Coordinates of C-alpha atoms and ligand atoms in Angstrom, one line a residue:
M242 CA -1.4 -23.7 1.8
E243 CA 1.7 -22.8 -0.3
K244 CA 5.5 -21.2 0.9
L245 CA 7.9 -19.9 -0.9
V246 CA 11.6 -21.4 -1.2
I247 CA 14.4 -19.5 -2.1
H248 CA 18.3 -20.7 -2.8
G249 CA 20.0 -17.5 -1.8
G250 CA 23.1 -16.2 -3.7
N251 CA 22.1 -15.3 -7.2
R252 CA 22.6 -11.6 -8.3
L253 CA 19.7 -10.4 -10.0
T254 CA 20.0 -8.4 -13.4
G255 CA 18.2 -7.8 -16.3
E256 CA 14.9 -5.9 -16.4
V257 CA 11.5 -5.7 -14.6
E258 CA 8.5 -4.0 -15.3
I259 CA 6.3 -2.7 -12.1
S260 CA 2.8 -2.8 -11.9
G261 CA -0.1 -0.2 -10.9
A262 CA -0.1 1.0 -7.5
K263 CA -1.9 -0.8 -4.7
N264 CA -2.6 1.7 -2.3
A265 CA -3.9 4.1 -4.9
A266 CA -6.1 1.4 -6.8
V267 CA -7.9 0.4 -3.3
A268 CA -8.9 4.0 -2.8
I269 CA -9.7 4.7 -6.6
I270 CA -11.8 1.7 -7.3
P271 CA -14.4 2.5 -4.6
A272 CA -14.1 6.3 -5.9
A273 CA -16.3 5.0 -8.8
L274 CA -18.8 4.6 -6.7
L275 CA -19.1 8.4 -6.6
A276 CA -20.3 8.4 -10.3
Q277 CA -23.4 6.4 -11.4
D278 CA -22.0 5.3 -14.5
V279 CA -18.7 3.6 -16.3
C280 CA -15.4 3.9 -15.4
R281 CA -12.6 2.0 -16.8
F282 CA -9.0 1.5 -15.2
E283 CA -6.2 1.0 -16.9
N284 CA -3.0 -0.3 -14.9
I285 CA -4.5 -1.7 -12.7
P286 CA -2.2 -4.5 -10.4
N287 CA -3.4 -8.0 -10.7
I288 CA -3.1 -8.6 -6.7
S289 CA -5.4 -10.2 -4.2
D290 CA -6.4 -7.0 -2.5
V291 CA -7.7 -5.2 -5.7
I292 CA -9.6 -8.6 -6.4
T293 CA -11.2 -8.2 -3.1
M294 CA -11.9 -4.6 -3.7
L295 CA -13.7 -5.3 -6.8
R296 CA -15.8 -8.9 -5.5
I297 CA -17.1 -6.3 -2.7
L298 CA -18.0 -3.7 -5.5
S299 CA -19.7 -6.7 -7.6
S300 CA -21.6 -8.0 -4.5
M301 CA -22.9 -4.8 -4.2
G302 CA -24.3 -4.6 -7.6
A303 CA -21.8 -3.1 -9.4
Q304 CA -21.2 -4.8 -12.8
V305 CA -17.1 -5.7 -13.2
R306 CA -15.6 -6.5 -16.4
Y307 CA -11.7 -7.5 -16.8
L308 CA -10.9 -6.2 -20.7
N309 CA -7.6 -7.7 -19.9
K310 CA -5.1 -8.8 -17.1
H311 CA -4.9 -4.6 -16.0
T312 CA -7.9 -3.0 -17.5
V313 CA -11.2 -3.2 -15.9
E314 CA -14.5 -1.6 -16.4
I315 CA -16.8 -0.6 -13.7
D316 CA -20.3 0.0 -13.7
T317 CA -21.8 1.4 -10.6
K318 CA -25.4 2.6 -12.1
H319 CA -27.2 -0.3 -10.5
I320 CA -26.0 0.0 -6.7
T321 CA -28.6 1.0 -4.4
S322 CA -27.2 -0.3 -1.1
Y323 CA -25.2 1.4 1.3
I324 CA -24.6 -1.5 3.5
V325 CA -21.6 -3.8 3.5
P326 CA -21.1 -6.6 5.7
H327 CA -18.1 -8.0 7.5
E328 CA -17.3 -11.1 5.5
M329 CA -16.5 -8.8 3.0
T330 CA -14.4 -6.4 4.4
R331 CA -12.6 -8.3 6.9
K332 CA -9.7 -9.2 4.9
L333 CA -8.9 -5.6 3.6
R334 CA -8.2 -2.6 5.8
A335 CA -8.4 -0.5 2.6
S336 CA -12.2 -1.2 3.0
Y337 CA -13.1 1.9 4.9
Y338 CA -12.7 3.7 2.0
L339 CA -16.1 2.5 1.1
I340 CA -17.5 4.6 4.2
G341 CA -16.3 7.7 2.3
A342 CA -17.5 6.8 -1.2
L343 CA -21.1 5.4 0.0
L344 CA -21.3 8.5 2.4
G345 CA -20.6 10.5 -0.9
R346 CA -22.9 8.8 -3.2
F347 CA -25.8 7.7 -0.7
N348 CA -25.4 10.2 2.0
R349 CA -25.2 7.0 4.1
A350 CA -22.9 4.5 4.9
K351 CA -22.9 1.3 6.9
V352 CA -19.7 -0.6 6.5
S353 CA -17.9 -3.1 9.2
L354 CA -15.1 -2.4 10.4
P355 CA -11.8 -3.5 8.8
G356 CA -10.1 -6.3 10.4
G357 CA -6.6 -6.8 11.6
C358 CA -4.2 -4.1 13.3
N359 CA -0.5 -5.5 12.8
F360 CA 1.4 -2.6 13.2
G361 CA -0.2 -1.9 16.6
V362 CA -3.4 0.3 17.1
R363 CA -4.8 1.3 13.9
P364 CA -7.4 4.0 15.0
I365 CA -10.2 5.9 12.5
D366 CA -10.7 8.8 14.9
L367 CA -9.4 10.9 12.3
H368 CA -11.8 9.2 9.2
I369 CA -14.7 10.1 11.8
K370 CA -13.8 13.6 12.7
G371 CA -13.9 14.0 8.9
F372 CA -17.2 12.8 8.5
E373 CA -18.8 14.6 11.3
M374 CA -17.1 18.1 10.6
L375 CA -19.2 17.2 6.9
G376 CA -22.4 17.2 9.1
A377 CA -23.0 13.2 9.1
T378 CA -23.8 11.7 12.1
V379 CA -21.4 8.5 13.1
S380 CA -21.7 5.8 15.3
V381 CA -20.5 2.2 15.9
E382 CA -22.5 -0.7 16.3
N383 CA -21.9 -4.1 16.3
A384 CA -18.5 -3.3 14.5
M385 CA -20.3 -1.4 11.8
I386 CA -19.8 2.2 11.2
N387 CA -22.8 3.8 10.7
A388 CA -22.8 7.3 8.9
T389 CA -25.7 9.4 7.8
A390 CA -26.6 12.6 6.7
D391 CA -29.4 14.6 5.2
Y392 CA -26.9 16.4 3.1
L393 CA -23.1 16.9 3.6
T394 CA -21.7 20.4 3.8
G395 CA -18.2 21.4 2.8
S396 CA -16.1 22.7 5.8
P397 CA -12.4 23.3 6.9
I398 CA -10.9 19.9 8.6
Y399 CA -7.8 20.2 10.4
M400 CA -6.2 16.9 10.3
D401 CA -4.1 16.2 13.8
K402 CA -2.1 13.8 12.7
V403 CA -1.0 13.3 9.1
S404 CA -3.0 10.3 7.7
V405 CA -3.1 9.0 4.2
G406 CA -6.7 7.1 5.0
A407 CA -8.3 9.9 6.4
T408 CA -7.3 12.5 3.9
I409 CA -8.4 10.3 1.3
N410 CA -11.7 9.3 3.0
I411 CA -12.3 12.7 3.5
M412 CA -11.6 13.7 -0.1
L413 CA -14.2 10.8 -1.3
S414 CA -16.9 12.3 0.6
A415 CA -16.6 15.7 0.3
V416 CA -16.3 15.6 -3.8
K417 CA -19.9 16.1 -4.0
A418 CA -20.8 18.1 -0.2
R419 CA -22.0 21.5 -0.6
G420 CA -19.6 24.5 -0.8
L421 CA -15.9 24.3 -0.1
T422 CA -13.8 21.7 2.0
I423 CA -10.3 22.5 3.2
I424 CA -8.4 19.7 4.5
E425 CA -5.3 20.8 6.4
N426 CA -2.1 19.1 7.3
A427 CA -3.3 16.5 4.5
A428 CA -1.3 13.3 3.5
K429 CA 0.9 14.1 0.6
E430 CA 1.5 10.9 -0.8
P431 CA 1.7 9.9 -4.5
H432 CA -1.5 8.2 -4.4
I433 CA -3.3 11.1 -2.9
V434 CA -2.5 12.7 -6.0
D435 CA -3.7 9.7 -8.3
L436 CA -6.7 9.9 -6.3
A437 CA -7.2 13.6 -6.9
N438 CA -6.4 13.2 -10.6
F439 CA -9.2 10.4 -10.8
L440 CA -11.9 12.6 -8.9
N441 CA -11.4 15.5 -11.3
A442 CA -11.1 13.3 -14.5
M443 CA -14.9 12.3 -13.4
G444 CA -15.6 15.9 -12.9
A445 CA -14.8 16.9 -9.2
D446 CA -13.1 20.1 -8.6
V447 CA -10.4 18.9 -6.1
R448 CA -7.0 21.3 -5.7
G449 CA -3.4 21.0 -4.1
A450 CA -3.2 17.1 -3.6
G451 CA 0.2 16.8 -3.0
T452 CA 0.4 20.0 -0.8
D453 CA -0.6 20.0 2.8
V454 CA -3.8 22.1 1.8
I455 CA -6.5 20.1 -0.3
K456 CA -9.6 22.3 -1.4
I457 CA -12.4 20.6 -2.7
H458 CA -15.2 22.6 -4.2
G459 CA -18.2 20.2 -4.2
V460 CA -20.2 19.3 -7.7
Q461 CA -23.6 17.8 -8.1
N462 CA -22.6 14.9 -10.3
L463 CA -19.8 13.3 -11.6
H464 CA -19.4 11.0 -14.8
G465 CA -17.5 7.9 -15.7
C466 CA -14.1 8.4 -17.4
T467 CA -10.7 6.3 -18.3
Y468 CA -8.2 6.2 -15.6
S469 CA -4.6 5.0 -15.7
I470 CA -3.6 4.2 -12.0
I471 CA 0.0 5.6 -11.2
P472 CA 3.0 2.9 -10.8
D473 CA 3.6 1.2 -7.5
Q474 CA 6.3 3.2 -5.5
I475 CA 6.5 0.9 -3.1
E476 CA 6.8 -2.3 -5.6
A477 CA 9.3 -0.3 -7.1
G478 CA 11.3 0.4 -4.2
T479 CA 11.1 -3.1 -3.1
Y480 CA 13.1 -4.2 -6.8
M481 CA 15.5 -1.4 -6.0
V482 CA 16.6 -2.7 -2.7
A483 CA 16.3 -6.2 -3.9
A484 CA 18.8 -5.5 -6.9
A485 CA 21.2 -3.8 -4.2
A486 CA 20.8 -6.5 -1.7
T487 CA 22.1 -9.2 -4.2
G488 CA 24.8 -6.9 -5.7
G489 CA 22.9 -7.0 -8.9
D490 CA 22.4 -4.7 -11.8
V491 CA 18.8 -4.2 -12.4
L492 CA 16.6 -1.5 -14.8
I493 CA 13.2 -0.9 -13.0
K494 CA 10.6 0.1 -15.5
N495 CA 7.4 2.0 -15.7
V496 CA 8.2 3.9 -12.5
I497 CA 8.0 7.8 -11.6
P498 CA 11.5 8.5 -10.4
K499 CA 10.3 11.2 -8.5
H500 CA 8.3 9.1 -5.8
L501 CA 11.3 7.0 -5.4
E502 CA 13.6 10.2 -4.2
S503 CA 14.0 9.1 -0.5
I504 CA 14.6 5.5 -1.3
T505 CA 17.2 6.2 -4.0
A506 CA 18.7 9.0 -1.6
K507 CA 19.4 6.1 1.0
L508 CA 20.7 3.6 -1.4
Q509 CA 23.3 5.9 -2.5
E510 CA 24.0 6.8 1.2
C511 CA 24.8 3.1 1.5
G512 CA 27.2 3.0 -1.3
V513 CA 24.4 1.8 -4.1
K514 CA 24.5 3.1 -7.7
V515 CA 21.3 4.6 -8.7
E516 CA 20.5 6.1 -12.5
E517 CA 17.3 8.0 -13.0
Y518 CA 15.6 8.2 -16.4
D519 CA 12.6 9.6 -17.5
D520 CA 10.3 6.4 -16.7
A521 CA 12.9 4.3 -15.0
V522 CA 15.6 3.8 -12.6
R523 CA 18.7 1.5 -12.9
V524 CA 20.4 0.0 -9.7
V525 CA 23.6 -1.2 -10.1
S526 CA 25.4 -2.7 -6.6
T527 CA 28.9 -4.2 -5.5
G528 CA 27.1 -5.9 -2.7
S529 CA 28.8 -4.0 0.2
F530 CA 27.3 -1.2 1.9
R531 CA 28.0 1.5 4.0
R532 CA 25.9 2.0 7.2
C533 CA 23.1 4.5 7.1
N534 CA 20.4 5.8 9.5
I535 CA 16.6 5.8 8.5
K536 CA 13.7 7.3 9.9
T537 CA 10.3 7.1 8.5
M538 CA 8.1 9.7 7.8
P539 CA 4.9 10.5 5.7
H540 CA 5.7 11.9 2.0
P541 CA 8.1 13.3 1.3
G542 CA 9.8 11.2 3.6
F543 CA 11.0 7.7 3.6
P544 CA 8.1 5.6 3.7
T545 CA 7.4 3.4 6.6
D546 CA 6.1 0.7 4.1
M547 CA 9.7 0.1 2.7
Q548 CA 11.1 0.4 6.1
P549 CA 11.5 -3.7 6.6
Q550 CA 12.9 -3.8 3.1
M551 CA 15.5 -1.2 3.7
S552 CA 16.5 -2.8 6.7
V553 CA 17.5 -6.1 5.4
L554 CA 19.9 -4.3 3.9
L555 CA 21.4 -3.1 6.8
T556 CA 22.0 -6.3 8.5
V557 CA 24.8 -6.6 6.3
A558 CA 26.1 -3.1 5.9
N559 CA 29.6 -2.2 7.8
G560 CA 28.9 -0.6 11.0
T561 CA 25.6 0.1 13.0
S562 CA 22.8 1.8 11.6
L563 CA 19.6 3.1 13.4
V564 CA 16.4 2.8 12.0
S565 CA 13.4 4.8 13.7
E566 CA 9.8 4.1 12.8
G567 CA 7.7 7.4 12.3
V568 CA 4.4 6.0 11.3
W569 CA 3.4 3.1 13.4
D570 CA 3.8 1.7 17.3
N571 CA 4.9 -1.7 15.9
R572 CA 6.6 -2.3 12.7
F573 CA 9.6 -4.4 13.7
R574 CA 8.0 -7.8 14.5
Y575 CA 10.1 -9.2 11.5
V576 CA 13.0 -8.3 13.2
D577 CA 12.6 -12.0 14.7
Q578 CA 12.7 -13.3 11.8
L579 CA 15.9 -11.4 10.4
I580 CA 17.4 -12.7 13.5
R581 CA 16.9 -16.6 13.1
M582 CA 19.0 -16.0 9.9
G583 CA 21.7 -14.4 11.6
A584 CA 20.8 -10.7 12.0
N585 CA 22.3 -8.8 14.6
I586 CA 19.3 -6.2 15.7
Q587 CA 18.3 -4.6 19.2
V588 CA 14.4 -3.1 19.2
D589 CA 13.7 -0.5 21.6
G590 CA 10.1 0.4 20.9
T591 CA 9.9 2.6 17.4
I592 CA 13.9 2.5 17.2
A593 CA 16.0 -0.7 16.0
V594 CA 19.8 -1.0 16.1
F595 CA 21.3 -3.1 13.5
Q596 CA 24.9 -4.3 13.8
G597 CA 26.0 -5.3 10.4
V598 CA 27.1 -9.2 10.0
S599 CA 29.2 -10.6 7.3
A600 CA 26.3 -12.3 5.9
L601 CA 22.5 -14.0 6.6
T602 CA 22.1 -17.6 6.4
G603 CA 18.8 -19.3 5.4
A604 CA 16.0 -20.3 7.6
P605 CA 12.4 -20.9 7.7
V606 CA 10.5 -17.8 9.0
R607 CA 7.2 -16.3 8.2
A608 CA 5.6 -13.2 6.7
D609 CA 4.2 -11.3 9.5
D610 CA 2.5 -8.9 6.9
L611 CA 2.9 -7.7 3.7
R612 CA 5.8 -5.5 3.6
A613 CA 7.9 -8.0 6.3
G614 CA 6.8 -10.6 3.5
A615 CA 8.8 -8.5 1.2
A616 CA 11.6 -7.9 3.4
M617 CA 12.0 -12.0 3.8
I618 CA 12.3 -12.2 0.0
I619 CA 15.1 -10.0 -0.2
A620 CA 16.7 -11.4 3.2
G621 CA 16.3 -15.1 1.2
L622 CA 17.9 -13.9 -1.8
M623 CA 20.9 -12.4 -0.3
A624 CA 21.5 -15.1 2.6
H625 CA 23.5 -18.2 2.2
G626 CA 21.7 -21.5 1.6
T627 CA 17.9 -22.2 1.4
T628 CA 15.2 -20.0 2.9
E629 CA 11.6 -20.8 3.2
I630 CA 8.9 -18.7 3.8
E631 CA 5.7 -19.2 5.4
N632 CA 2.4 -17.1 5.3
V633 CA 2.7 -16.1 1.6
I634 CA -0.7 -14.9 1.4
Y635 CA 0.3 -11.5 2.5
I636 CA 2.9 -10.9 -0.1
D637 CA -0.1 -12.0 -2.8
R638 CA -1.8 -9.3 -1.5
G639 CA 0.3 -6.4 -2.8
Y640 CA 3.0 -7.7 -5.3
E641 CA 1.8 -9.0 -8.9
D642 CA 3.8 -11.8 -9.9
Y643 CA 6.5 -11.6 -7.7
V644 CA 7.6 -15.3 -8.5
E645 CA 7.9 -14.6 -11.8
K646 CA 9.5 -11.3 -11.9
L647 CA 12.0 -12.3 -9.8
R648 CA 12.9 -15.5 -11.5
D649 CA 13.2 -13.7 -14.8
L650 CA 15.6 -11.5 -13.0
G651 CA 17.7 -14.7 -12.0
A652 CA 16.4 -15.7 -8.6
D653 CA 15.9 -19.2 -7.8
I654 CA 12.8 -19.0 -6.1
Y655 CA 9.7 -20.9 -6.0
R656 CA 6.2 -21.8 -5.0
K657 CA 5.4 -24.8 -2.4
E658 CA 2.5 -26.9 -1.2
F659 CA 2.4 -27.4 2.1
T660 CA 0.1 -28.7 4.7
D661 CA -0.3 -26.7 8.1
D662 CA -3.7 -26.2 10.3
T663 CA -2.3 -22.9 11.8
P664 CA -4.7 -20.3 11.1
Q665 CA -3.8 -17.4 9.4
S666 CA -5.9 -14.3 10.0
G667 CA -5.5 -10.2 9.7
A668 CA -5.4 -8.0 7.5
V669 CA -2.7 -5.0 7.0
G670 CA -2.1 -2.9 4.2
Ligands
LIG956 C1 -1.4 4.1 4.5 C2 -1.1 2.6 4.0 C3 -0.2 2.1 4.7 C4 1.1 2.8 4.9 C5 0.0 4.1 5.5 C6 1.4 5.3 5.7 C7 -2.9 1.7 2.3 C8 -4.1 1.1 1.9 N1 -2.3 1.7 3.3 O1 -2.1 3.2 5.4 O2 0.6 0.8 4.1 O3 1.6 2.0 5.8 O4 -0.8 4.7 4.9 O5 2.3 5.4 5.0 O6 -3.0 3.1 1.7 N2 -3.8 7.5 12.6 C9 -4.9 8.0 13.4 N3 -5.7 8.1 13.7 C10 -6.7 8.0 12.5 C11 -5.6 7.6 11.4 C12 -4.4 7.2 11.4 O7 -4.3 8.4 15.0 O8 -7.6 8.1 12.4 C13 -2.3 7.0 12.9 C14 -2.2 5.9 12.8 O9 -2.6 5.3 13.6 C15 -0.5 5.7 12.3 C16 -0.5 7.2 11.6 O10 -1.8 8.1 11.9 O11 0.4 6.2 13.2 C17 -0.5 7.2 9.8 O12 -2.0 6.3 9.4 P1 -2.3 6.3 7.9 O13 -1.7 7.2 7.3 O14 -3.8 6.7 8.1 O15 -2.2 5.3 7.5 P2 -3.0 4.2 6.5 O16 -4.2 4.8 5.7 O17 -3.9 3.1 7.5

């Protein structure tokens, strides 16, 4: 097993290139199932979640061919099975997109429930309601979701709660349904728009993605295409906070600055300088921060997936900051690790109070999930002394070459082998 060792205190300076978006890639790759054809994806991030999704498609009979590190061709012509067993789905939360995609292609899907529930309860009732509204019969047997229909029929679907996953799954199943589907109170995240653009490039008729009403006119057939995945909003935001936290000066390239507005706004509120360019942002920091409050919300609100990273900055901001988690029930587990590093934080349900301290000190800590792991890295970079982070596999799920990228920026970080018998399990994302 590996852990990360960080000797803190180095300012990050220089340039870093952001990879393709994890959450877009894990939705768009299963969408390739909808066309019995070849799709070529560019700007695919080289991370373990994407590799897992590609392995699942291969195991189902798709031909997956890497043309280079970030370009993949997927031929789904020969897939005949609509069944995805547990051993393939347990590592990847996003494996539930296979339900929508297989339902869209075969009018049938039998997919094992995804594992893991690291932010508290993670229901999929809205996904199921959506499939049922399109005419599918859905049951759960032996931890497998079984969805079947003679054919799917478009329908108005009102989402009781804004859900990224349910919006995506309904889009996947509705593109080939007969007639018009209208998703109301849809999620508006950048990867929803990216998925819609990919579906339209395959010949679908999806309009309104990025607003809270998405209209989908079903089409009979979709065809292959070449598509480039958007840059990763959360990876970019993570490097922005890392640059700020270390008092650094970093140009973050291959980004869409519009997707980063809420993160930029909060950093500026803390006294960090952020300059926007066409496809880059530059973060310049003095290393001293004003307090600020954060409330996470669906897009365009402050992203919950940036909450742990941004909170690390608040551990050393002047004064008291309030962080309110508006998406997940239980997303403050990482706080215990920051307290080990000297932070002063109190959590009450979905609200955490950060009382700024003068500095964090290095300690052995653990990545509780992907973004909590990113937060631990930022904490280690800004802390005095050495931080060792266990459960690195969580971080590998969503950040491409982060050790190399951080080292290029001047961080003192490396991977170290160690032996430990404690089981690591679960999936989030
Ligand atoms: C996606 C992201 C995850 C991010 C989250 C919110 C991926 C692979 N993962 O997760 O990183 O933190 O969006 O931005 O893109 N809910 C229900 N019923 C449902 C579905 C969701 O009540 O059927 C609730 C959830 O419990 C949660 C809220 O809706 O409180 C938002 O969840 P959702 O947007 O669906 O998150 P995911 O798509 O799972």
